[in-house]
mmCIF file of C-alpha atoms in Angstrom:
data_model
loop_
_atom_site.group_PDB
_atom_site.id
_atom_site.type_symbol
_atom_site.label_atom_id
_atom_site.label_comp_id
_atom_site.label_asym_id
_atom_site.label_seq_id
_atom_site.Cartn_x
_atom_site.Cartn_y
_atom_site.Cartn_z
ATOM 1 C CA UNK A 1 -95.860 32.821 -87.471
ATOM 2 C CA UNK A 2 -93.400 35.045 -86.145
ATOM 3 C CA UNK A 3 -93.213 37.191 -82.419
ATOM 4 C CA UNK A 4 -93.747 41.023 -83.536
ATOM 5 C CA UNK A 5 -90.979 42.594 -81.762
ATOM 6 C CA UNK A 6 -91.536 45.301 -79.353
ATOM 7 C CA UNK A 7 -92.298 48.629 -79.764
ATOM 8 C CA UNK A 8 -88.597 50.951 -79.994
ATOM 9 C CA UNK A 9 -89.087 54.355 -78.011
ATOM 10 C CA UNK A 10 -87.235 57.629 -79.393
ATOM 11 C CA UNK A 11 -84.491 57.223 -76.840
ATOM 12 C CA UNK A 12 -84.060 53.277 -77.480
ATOM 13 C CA UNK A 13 -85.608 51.748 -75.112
ATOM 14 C CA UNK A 14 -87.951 49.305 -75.803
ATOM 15 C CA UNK A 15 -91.146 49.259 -74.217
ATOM 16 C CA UNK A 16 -90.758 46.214 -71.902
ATOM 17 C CA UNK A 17 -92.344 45.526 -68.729
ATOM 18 C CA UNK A 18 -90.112 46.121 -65.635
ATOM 19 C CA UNK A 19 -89.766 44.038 -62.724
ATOM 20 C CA UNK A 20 -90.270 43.991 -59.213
ATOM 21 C CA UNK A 21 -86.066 44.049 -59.293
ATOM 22 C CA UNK A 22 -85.743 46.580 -61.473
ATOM 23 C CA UNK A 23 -87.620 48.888 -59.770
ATOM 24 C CA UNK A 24 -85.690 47.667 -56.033
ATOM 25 C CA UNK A 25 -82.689 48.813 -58.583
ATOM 26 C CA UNK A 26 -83.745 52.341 -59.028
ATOM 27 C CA UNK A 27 -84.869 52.242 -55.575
ATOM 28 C CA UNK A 28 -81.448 51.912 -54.209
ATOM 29 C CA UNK A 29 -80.628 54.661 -56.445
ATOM 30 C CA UNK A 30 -82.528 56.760 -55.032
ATOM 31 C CA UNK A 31 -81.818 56.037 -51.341
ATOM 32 C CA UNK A 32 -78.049 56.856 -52.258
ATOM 33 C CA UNK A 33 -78.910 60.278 -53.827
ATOM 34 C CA UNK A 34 -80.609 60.945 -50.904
ATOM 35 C CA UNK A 35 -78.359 60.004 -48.236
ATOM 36 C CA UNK A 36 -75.119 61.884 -50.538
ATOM 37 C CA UNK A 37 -77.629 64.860 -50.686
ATOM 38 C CA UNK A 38 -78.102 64.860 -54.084
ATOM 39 C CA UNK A 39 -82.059 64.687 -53.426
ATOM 40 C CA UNK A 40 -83.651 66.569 -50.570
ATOM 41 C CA UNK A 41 -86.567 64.642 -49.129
ATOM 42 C CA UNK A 42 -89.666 65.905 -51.227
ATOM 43 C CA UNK A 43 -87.661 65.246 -54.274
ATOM 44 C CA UNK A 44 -86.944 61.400 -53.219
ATOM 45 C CA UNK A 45 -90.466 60.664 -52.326
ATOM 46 C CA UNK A 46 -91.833 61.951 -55.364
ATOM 47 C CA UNK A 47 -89.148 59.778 -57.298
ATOM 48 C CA UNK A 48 -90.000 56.924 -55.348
ATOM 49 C CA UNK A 49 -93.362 56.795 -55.791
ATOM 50 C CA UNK A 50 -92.952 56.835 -59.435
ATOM 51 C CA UNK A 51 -90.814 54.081 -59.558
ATOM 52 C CA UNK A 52 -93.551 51.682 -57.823
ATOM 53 C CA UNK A 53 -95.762 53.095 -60.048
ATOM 54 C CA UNK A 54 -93.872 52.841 -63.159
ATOM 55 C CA UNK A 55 -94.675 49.055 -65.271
ATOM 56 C CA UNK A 56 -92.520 49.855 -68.491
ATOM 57 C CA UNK A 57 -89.023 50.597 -68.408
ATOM 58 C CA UNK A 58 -89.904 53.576 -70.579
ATOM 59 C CA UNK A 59 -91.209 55.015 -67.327
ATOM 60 C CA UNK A 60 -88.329 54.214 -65.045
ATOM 61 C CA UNK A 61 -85.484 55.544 -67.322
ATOM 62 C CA UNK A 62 -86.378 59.218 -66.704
ATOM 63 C CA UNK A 63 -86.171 58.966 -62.829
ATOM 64 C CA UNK A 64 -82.662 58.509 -62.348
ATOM 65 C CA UNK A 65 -81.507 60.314 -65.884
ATOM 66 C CA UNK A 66 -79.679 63.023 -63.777
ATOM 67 C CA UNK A 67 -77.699 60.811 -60.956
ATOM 68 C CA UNK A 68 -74.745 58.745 -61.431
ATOM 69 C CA UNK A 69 -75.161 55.000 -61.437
ATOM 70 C CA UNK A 70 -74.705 52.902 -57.993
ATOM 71 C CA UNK A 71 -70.943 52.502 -57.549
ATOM 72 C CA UNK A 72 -69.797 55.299 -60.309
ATOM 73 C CA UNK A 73 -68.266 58.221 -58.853
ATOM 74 C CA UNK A 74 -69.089 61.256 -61.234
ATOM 75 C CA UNK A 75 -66.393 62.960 -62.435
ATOM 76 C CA UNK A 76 -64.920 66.134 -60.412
ATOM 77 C CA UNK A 77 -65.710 69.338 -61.122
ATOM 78 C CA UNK A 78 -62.629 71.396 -63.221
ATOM 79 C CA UNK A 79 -60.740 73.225 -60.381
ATOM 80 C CA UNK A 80 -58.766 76.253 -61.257
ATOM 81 C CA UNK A 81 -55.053 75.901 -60.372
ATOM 82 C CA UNK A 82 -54.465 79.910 -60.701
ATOM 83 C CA UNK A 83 -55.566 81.961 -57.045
ATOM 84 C CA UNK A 84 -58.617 84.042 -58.100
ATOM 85 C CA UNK A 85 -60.410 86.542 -56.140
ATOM 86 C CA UNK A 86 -62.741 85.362 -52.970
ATOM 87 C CA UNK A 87 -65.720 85.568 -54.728
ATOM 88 C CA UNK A 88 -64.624 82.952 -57.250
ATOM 89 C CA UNK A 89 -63.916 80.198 -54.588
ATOM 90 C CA UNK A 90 -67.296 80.631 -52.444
ATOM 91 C CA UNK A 91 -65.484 82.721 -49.223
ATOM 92 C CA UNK A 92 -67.634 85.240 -47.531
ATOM 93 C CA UNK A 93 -67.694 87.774 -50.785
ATOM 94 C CA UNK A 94 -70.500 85.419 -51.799
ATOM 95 C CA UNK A 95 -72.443 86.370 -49.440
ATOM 96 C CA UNK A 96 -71.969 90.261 -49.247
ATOM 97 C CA UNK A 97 -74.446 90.966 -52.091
ATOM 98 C CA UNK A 98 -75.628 94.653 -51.950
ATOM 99 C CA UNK A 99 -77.667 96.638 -50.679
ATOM 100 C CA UNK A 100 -80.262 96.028 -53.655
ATOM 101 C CA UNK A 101 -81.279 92.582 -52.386
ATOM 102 C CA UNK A 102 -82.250 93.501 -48.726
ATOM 103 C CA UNK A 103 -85.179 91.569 -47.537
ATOM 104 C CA UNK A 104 -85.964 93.473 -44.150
ATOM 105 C CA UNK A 105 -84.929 97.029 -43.364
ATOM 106 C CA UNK A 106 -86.258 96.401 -39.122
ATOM 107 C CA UNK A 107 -87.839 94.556 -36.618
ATOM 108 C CA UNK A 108 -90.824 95.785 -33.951
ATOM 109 C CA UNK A 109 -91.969 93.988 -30.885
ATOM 110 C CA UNK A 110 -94.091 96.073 -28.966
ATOM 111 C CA UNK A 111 -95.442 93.762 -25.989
ATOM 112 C CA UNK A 112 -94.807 90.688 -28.156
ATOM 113 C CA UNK A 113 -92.083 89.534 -30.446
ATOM 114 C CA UNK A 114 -90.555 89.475 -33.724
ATOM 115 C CA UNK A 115 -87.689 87.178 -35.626
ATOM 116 C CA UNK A 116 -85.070 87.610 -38.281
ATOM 117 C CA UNK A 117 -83.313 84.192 -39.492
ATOM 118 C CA UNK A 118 -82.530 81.716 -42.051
ATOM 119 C CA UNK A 119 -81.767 82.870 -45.104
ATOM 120 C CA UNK A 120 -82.246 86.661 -45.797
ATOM 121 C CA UNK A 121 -79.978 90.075 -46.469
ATOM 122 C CA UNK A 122 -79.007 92.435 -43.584
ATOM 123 C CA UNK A 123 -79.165 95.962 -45.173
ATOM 124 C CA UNK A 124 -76.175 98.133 -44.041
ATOM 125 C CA UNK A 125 -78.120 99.367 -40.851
ATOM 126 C CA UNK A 126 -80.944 97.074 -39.727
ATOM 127 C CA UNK A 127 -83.234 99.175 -36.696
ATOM 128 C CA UNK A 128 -84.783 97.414 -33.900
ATOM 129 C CA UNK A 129 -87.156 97.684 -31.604
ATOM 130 C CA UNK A 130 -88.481 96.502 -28.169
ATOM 131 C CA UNK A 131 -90.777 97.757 -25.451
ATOM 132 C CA UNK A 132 -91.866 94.786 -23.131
ATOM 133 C CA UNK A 133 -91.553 92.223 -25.692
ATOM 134 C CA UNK A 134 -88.005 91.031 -27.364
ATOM 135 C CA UNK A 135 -86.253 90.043 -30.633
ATOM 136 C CA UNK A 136 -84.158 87.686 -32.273
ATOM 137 C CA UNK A 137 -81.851 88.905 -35.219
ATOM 138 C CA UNK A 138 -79.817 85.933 -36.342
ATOM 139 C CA UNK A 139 -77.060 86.623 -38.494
ATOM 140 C CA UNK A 140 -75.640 82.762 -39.090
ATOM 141 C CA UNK A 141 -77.260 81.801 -42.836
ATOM 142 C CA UNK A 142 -77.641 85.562 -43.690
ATOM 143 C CA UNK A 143 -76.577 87.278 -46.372
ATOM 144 C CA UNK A 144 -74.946 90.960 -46.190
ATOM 145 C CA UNK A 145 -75.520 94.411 -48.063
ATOM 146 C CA UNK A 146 -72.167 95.721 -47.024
ATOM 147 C CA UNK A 147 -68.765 94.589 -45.492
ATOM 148 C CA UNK A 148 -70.385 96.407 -42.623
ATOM 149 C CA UNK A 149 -73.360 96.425 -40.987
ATOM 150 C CA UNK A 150 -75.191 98.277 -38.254
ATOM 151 C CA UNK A 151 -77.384 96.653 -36.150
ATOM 152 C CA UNK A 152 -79.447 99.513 -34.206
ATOM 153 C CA UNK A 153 -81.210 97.747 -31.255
ATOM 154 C CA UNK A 154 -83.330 99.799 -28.695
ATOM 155 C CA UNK A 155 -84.798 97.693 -25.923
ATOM 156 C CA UNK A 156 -87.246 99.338 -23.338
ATOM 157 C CA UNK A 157 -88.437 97.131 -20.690
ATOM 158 C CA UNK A 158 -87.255 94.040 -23.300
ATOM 159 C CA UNK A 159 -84.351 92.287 -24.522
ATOM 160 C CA UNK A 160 -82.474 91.166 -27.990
ATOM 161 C CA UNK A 161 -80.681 88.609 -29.018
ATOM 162 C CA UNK A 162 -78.030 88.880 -31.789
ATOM 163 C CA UNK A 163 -76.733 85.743 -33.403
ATOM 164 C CA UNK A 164 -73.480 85.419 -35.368
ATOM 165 C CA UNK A 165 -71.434 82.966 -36.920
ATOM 166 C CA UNK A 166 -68.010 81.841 -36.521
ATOM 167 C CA UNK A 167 -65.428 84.351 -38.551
ATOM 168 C CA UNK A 168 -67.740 87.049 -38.327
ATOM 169 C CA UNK A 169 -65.825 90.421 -36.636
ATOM 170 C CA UNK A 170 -68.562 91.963 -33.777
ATOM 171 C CA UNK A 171 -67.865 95.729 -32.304
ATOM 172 C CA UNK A 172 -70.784 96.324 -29.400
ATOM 173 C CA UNK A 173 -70.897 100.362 -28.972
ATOM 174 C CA UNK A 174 -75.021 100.608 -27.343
ATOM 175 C CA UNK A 175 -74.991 102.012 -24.077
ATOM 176 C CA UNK A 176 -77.360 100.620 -21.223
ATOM 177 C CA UNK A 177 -78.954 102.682 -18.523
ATOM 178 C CA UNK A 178 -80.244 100.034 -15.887
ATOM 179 C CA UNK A 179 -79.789 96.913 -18.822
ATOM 180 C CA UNK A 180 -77.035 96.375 -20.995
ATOM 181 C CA UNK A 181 -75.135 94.913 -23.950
ATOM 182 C CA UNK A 182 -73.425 91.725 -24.248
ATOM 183 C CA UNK A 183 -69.616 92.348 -24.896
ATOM 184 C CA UNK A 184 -68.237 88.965 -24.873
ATOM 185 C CA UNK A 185 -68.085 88.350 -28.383
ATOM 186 C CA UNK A 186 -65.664 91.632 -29.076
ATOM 187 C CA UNK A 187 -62.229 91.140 -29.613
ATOM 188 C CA UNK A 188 -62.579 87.950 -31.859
ATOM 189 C CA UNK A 189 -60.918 88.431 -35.132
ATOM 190 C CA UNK A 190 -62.946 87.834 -38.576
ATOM 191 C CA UNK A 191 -61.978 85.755 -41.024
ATOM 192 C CA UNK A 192 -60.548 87.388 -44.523
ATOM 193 C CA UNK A 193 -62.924 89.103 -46.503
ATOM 194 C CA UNK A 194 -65.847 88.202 -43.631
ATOM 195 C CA UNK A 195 -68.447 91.121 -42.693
ATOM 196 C CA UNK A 196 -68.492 93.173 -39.811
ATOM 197 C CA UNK A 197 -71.302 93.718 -37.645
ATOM 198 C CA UNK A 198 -71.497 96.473 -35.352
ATOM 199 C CA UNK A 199 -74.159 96.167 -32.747
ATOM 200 C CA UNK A 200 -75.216 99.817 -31.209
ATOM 201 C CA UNK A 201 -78.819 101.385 -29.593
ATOM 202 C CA UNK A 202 -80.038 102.064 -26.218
ATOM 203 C CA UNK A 203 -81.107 99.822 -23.566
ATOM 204 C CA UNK A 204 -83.246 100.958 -20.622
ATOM 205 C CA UNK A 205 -84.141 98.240 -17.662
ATOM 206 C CA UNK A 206 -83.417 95.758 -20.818
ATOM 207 C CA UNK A 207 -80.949 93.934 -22.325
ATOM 208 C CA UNK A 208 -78.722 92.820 -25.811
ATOM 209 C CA UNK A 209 -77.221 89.543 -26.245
ATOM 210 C CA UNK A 210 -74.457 88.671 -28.120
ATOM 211 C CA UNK A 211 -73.849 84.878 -29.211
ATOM 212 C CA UNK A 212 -71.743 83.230 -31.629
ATOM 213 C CA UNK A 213 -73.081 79.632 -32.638
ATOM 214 C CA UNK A 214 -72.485 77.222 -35.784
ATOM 215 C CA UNK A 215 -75.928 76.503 -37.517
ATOM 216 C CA UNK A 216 -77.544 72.996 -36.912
ATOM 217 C CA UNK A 217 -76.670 71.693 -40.021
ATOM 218 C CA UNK A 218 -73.060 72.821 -39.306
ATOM 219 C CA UNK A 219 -73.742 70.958 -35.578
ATOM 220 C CA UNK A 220 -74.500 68.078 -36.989
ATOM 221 C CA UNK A 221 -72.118 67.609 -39.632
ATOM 222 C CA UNK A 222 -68.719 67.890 -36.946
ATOM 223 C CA UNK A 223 -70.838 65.346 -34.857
ATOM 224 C CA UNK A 224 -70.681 63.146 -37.894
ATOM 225 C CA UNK A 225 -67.121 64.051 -38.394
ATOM 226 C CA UNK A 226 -66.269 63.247 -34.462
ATOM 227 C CA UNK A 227 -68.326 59.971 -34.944
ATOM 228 C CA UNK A 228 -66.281 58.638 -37.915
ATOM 229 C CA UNK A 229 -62.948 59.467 -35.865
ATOM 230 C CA UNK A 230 -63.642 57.609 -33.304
ATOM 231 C CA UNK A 231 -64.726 54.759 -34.916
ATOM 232 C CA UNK A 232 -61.477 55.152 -36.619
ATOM 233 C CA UNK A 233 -59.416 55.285 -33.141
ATOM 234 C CA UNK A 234 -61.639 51.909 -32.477
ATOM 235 C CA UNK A 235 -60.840 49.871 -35.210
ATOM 236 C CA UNK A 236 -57.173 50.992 -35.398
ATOM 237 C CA UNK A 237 -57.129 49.902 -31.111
ATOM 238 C CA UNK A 238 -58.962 46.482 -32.752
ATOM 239 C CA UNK A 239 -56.441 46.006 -34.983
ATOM 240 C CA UNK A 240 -53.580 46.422 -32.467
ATOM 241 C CA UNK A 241 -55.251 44.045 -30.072
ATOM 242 C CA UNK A 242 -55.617 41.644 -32.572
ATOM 243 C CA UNK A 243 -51.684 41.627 -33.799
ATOM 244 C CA UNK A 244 -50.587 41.085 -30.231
ATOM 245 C CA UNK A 245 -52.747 38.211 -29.530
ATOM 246 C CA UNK A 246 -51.161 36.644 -32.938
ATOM 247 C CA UNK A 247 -47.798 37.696 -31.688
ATOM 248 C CA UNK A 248 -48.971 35.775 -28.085
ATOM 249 C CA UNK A 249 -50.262 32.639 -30.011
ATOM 250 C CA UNK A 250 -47.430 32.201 -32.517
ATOM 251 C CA UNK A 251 -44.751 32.939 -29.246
ATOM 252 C CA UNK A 252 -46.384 30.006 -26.952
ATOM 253 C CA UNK A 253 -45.133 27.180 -29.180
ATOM 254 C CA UNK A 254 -41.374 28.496 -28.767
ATOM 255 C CA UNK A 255 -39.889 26.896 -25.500
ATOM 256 C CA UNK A 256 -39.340 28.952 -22.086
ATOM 257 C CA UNK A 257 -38.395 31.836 -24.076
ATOM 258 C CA UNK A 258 -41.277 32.121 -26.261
ATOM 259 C CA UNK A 259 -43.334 31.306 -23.032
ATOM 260 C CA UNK A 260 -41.864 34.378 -21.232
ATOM 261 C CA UNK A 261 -42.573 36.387 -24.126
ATOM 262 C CA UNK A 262 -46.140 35.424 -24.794
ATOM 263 C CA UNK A 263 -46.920 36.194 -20.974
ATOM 264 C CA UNK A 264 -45.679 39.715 -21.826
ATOM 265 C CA UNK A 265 -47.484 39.947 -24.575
ATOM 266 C CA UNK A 266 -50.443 38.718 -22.807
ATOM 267 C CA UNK A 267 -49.858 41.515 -19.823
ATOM 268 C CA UNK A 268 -49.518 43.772 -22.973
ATOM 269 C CA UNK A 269 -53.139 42.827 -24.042
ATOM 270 C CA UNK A 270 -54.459 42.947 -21.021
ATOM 271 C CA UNK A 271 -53.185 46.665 -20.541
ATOM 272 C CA UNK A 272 -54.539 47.615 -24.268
ATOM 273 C CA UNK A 273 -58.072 46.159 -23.527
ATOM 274 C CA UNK A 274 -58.631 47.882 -19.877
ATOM 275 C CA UNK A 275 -57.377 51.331 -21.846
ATOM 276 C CA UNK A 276 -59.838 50.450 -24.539
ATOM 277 C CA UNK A 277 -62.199 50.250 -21.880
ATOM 278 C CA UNK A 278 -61.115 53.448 -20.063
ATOM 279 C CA UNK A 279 -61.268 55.145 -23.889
ATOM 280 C CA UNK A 280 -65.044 54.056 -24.332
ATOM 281 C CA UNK A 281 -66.139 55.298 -20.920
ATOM 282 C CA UNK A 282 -64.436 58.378 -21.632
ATOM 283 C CA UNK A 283 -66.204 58.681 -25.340
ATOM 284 C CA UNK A 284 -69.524 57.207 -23.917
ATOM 285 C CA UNK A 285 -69.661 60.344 -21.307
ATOM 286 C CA UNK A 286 -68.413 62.794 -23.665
ATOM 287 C CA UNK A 287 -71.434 61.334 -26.245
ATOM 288 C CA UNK A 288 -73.511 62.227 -23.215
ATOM 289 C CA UNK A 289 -72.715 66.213 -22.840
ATOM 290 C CA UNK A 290 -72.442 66.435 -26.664
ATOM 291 C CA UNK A 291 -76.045 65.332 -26.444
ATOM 292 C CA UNK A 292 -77.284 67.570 -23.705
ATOM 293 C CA UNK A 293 -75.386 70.294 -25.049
ATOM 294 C CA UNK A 294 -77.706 69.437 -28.409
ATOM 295 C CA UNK A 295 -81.014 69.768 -27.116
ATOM 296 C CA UNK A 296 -80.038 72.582 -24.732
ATOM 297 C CA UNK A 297 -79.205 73.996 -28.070
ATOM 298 C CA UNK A 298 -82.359 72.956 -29.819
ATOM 299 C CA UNK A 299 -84.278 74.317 -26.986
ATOM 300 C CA UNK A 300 -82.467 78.132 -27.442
ATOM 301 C CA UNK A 301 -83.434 77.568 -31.140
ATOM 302 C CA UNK A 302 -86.551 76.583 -30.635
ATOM 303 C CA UNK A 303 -86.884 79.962 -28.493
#
């Protein structure tokens, strides 16, 4: 009597039972896709739930069809060795769109409050208004209808806040009879091919704000980026600590000289470790503001 041999599926693979292993496998494929941000969240629970749930390997194949195996780094995309215009290399033109795709035209708050963020498209003159209530208009994942932009804000017994991000060029030209407008961020110079925002309107016993701040996301990534340099200064001070106690080690064995010369190199470690120390007090209370600074940050957002 001979085994019948397993059913072939279109693509090949036969329809075998998967193990607990092979699903762990696609597991860790997913938990890299996630953490390179190949999968947002929703996608990667959805994924993994179908690989518990998947007993043939038939039903695993699919889930990580589109992502490059563990280890394999996919090929890079073609890059264009010729200059081409801004819009081509994903500079500000991408985000100055036209004044087709505009998404809100004003803002109210009359005794309450109203919000523009995240992603949407400033037409060239956005109008605002406030009368005992106030307004947010931030500018930082925005797209633009023009080059230049008017943002109109009239605040009566209220206040504004205007949000931009870094390269963006800001005139202020309201006037403010008892209240004000924010002129701090003027005379900062925009980026190439970056938008301009011009902030004018009226204030009475009320106030406009003018901020420039990075995004979260953007917050977060140079924290990474300060994290991995510093870990980088630490290893590199490691490494230097551990050549001069070799240096000290292989010197002892080497008479009076050598014995001078390892107690210098010993007075040499000494002086390396106690700045090491000094370095990660100093990083340890800069960690400290950085994280104040955070949630005094999250708490502006949050308002």
């Amino acid at each position: 009597m001979t085994d019948e041999l397993p059913d072939e599926h279109p693509d090949g693979l036969p329809e075998l039972r998967a193990s607990d292993a092979d699903r762990e496998q696609v597991a860790e494929v997913l938990r890299d896709a996630v953490a390179e941000g190949r999968l947002d969240m929703e996608e990667f629970e959805e994924r993994l739930e179908a690989t518990y749930k998947a007993r043939t390997y038939k039903e695993l194949a699919p889930i990580t069809r589109d992502l490059p195996a563990p280890g394999v780094t996919p090929p890079a995309p073609t890059v264009s060795m010729v200059k081409g215009p801004a819009a081509e290399t994903g500079s500000w033109a991408d985000r100055i769109v036209g004044s087709e795709s505009c998404t809100s035209q004003w803002g109210v708050a009359i005794m309450s409050g109203f919000e523009r963020k995240g992603r949407w498209t400033v037409p060239r003159k956005f109008n605002a208004f406030a009368f005992w209530g106030g307004g947010v208009i931030d500018l930082r994942e925005a797209n633009f209808a023009n080059g230049e932009v008017i943002l109109n804000c009239v605040a009566i017994m209220g206040g504004m806040s205007v949000i931009v991000p870094p390269g963006v060029e800001v005139v202020v030209r309201g006037i403010g009879v008892m209240g004000g407008f924010d002129h701090r961020e003027e005379g900062v110079q925009g980026d190439p091919g970056a938008p301009r925002v011009v902030v004018t309107g009226f204030a009475f016993w009320g106030g406009v704000g003018v901020e420039r701040k990075v995004t979260k996301a953007e917050r977060l990534r140079q924290k990474e980026e300060r994290r991995l340099e510093k870990l980088e200064r630490k290893a590199a001070r490691q490494e230097e600590l551990e050549e001069s106690r070799r240096r000290a080690l292989e010197g002892s064995g080497s008479g009076d000289l050598g014995h001078r010369d390892s107690l210098d190199e010993a007075r040499s470690i000494h002086r390396a470790a106690m700045e090491q120390h000094r370095e990660l007090m100093r990083e340890h209370r800069e960690a400290r503001r950085e994280e104040r600074r955070e949630r005094r940050d999250d708490r502006r957002d949050r308002d």
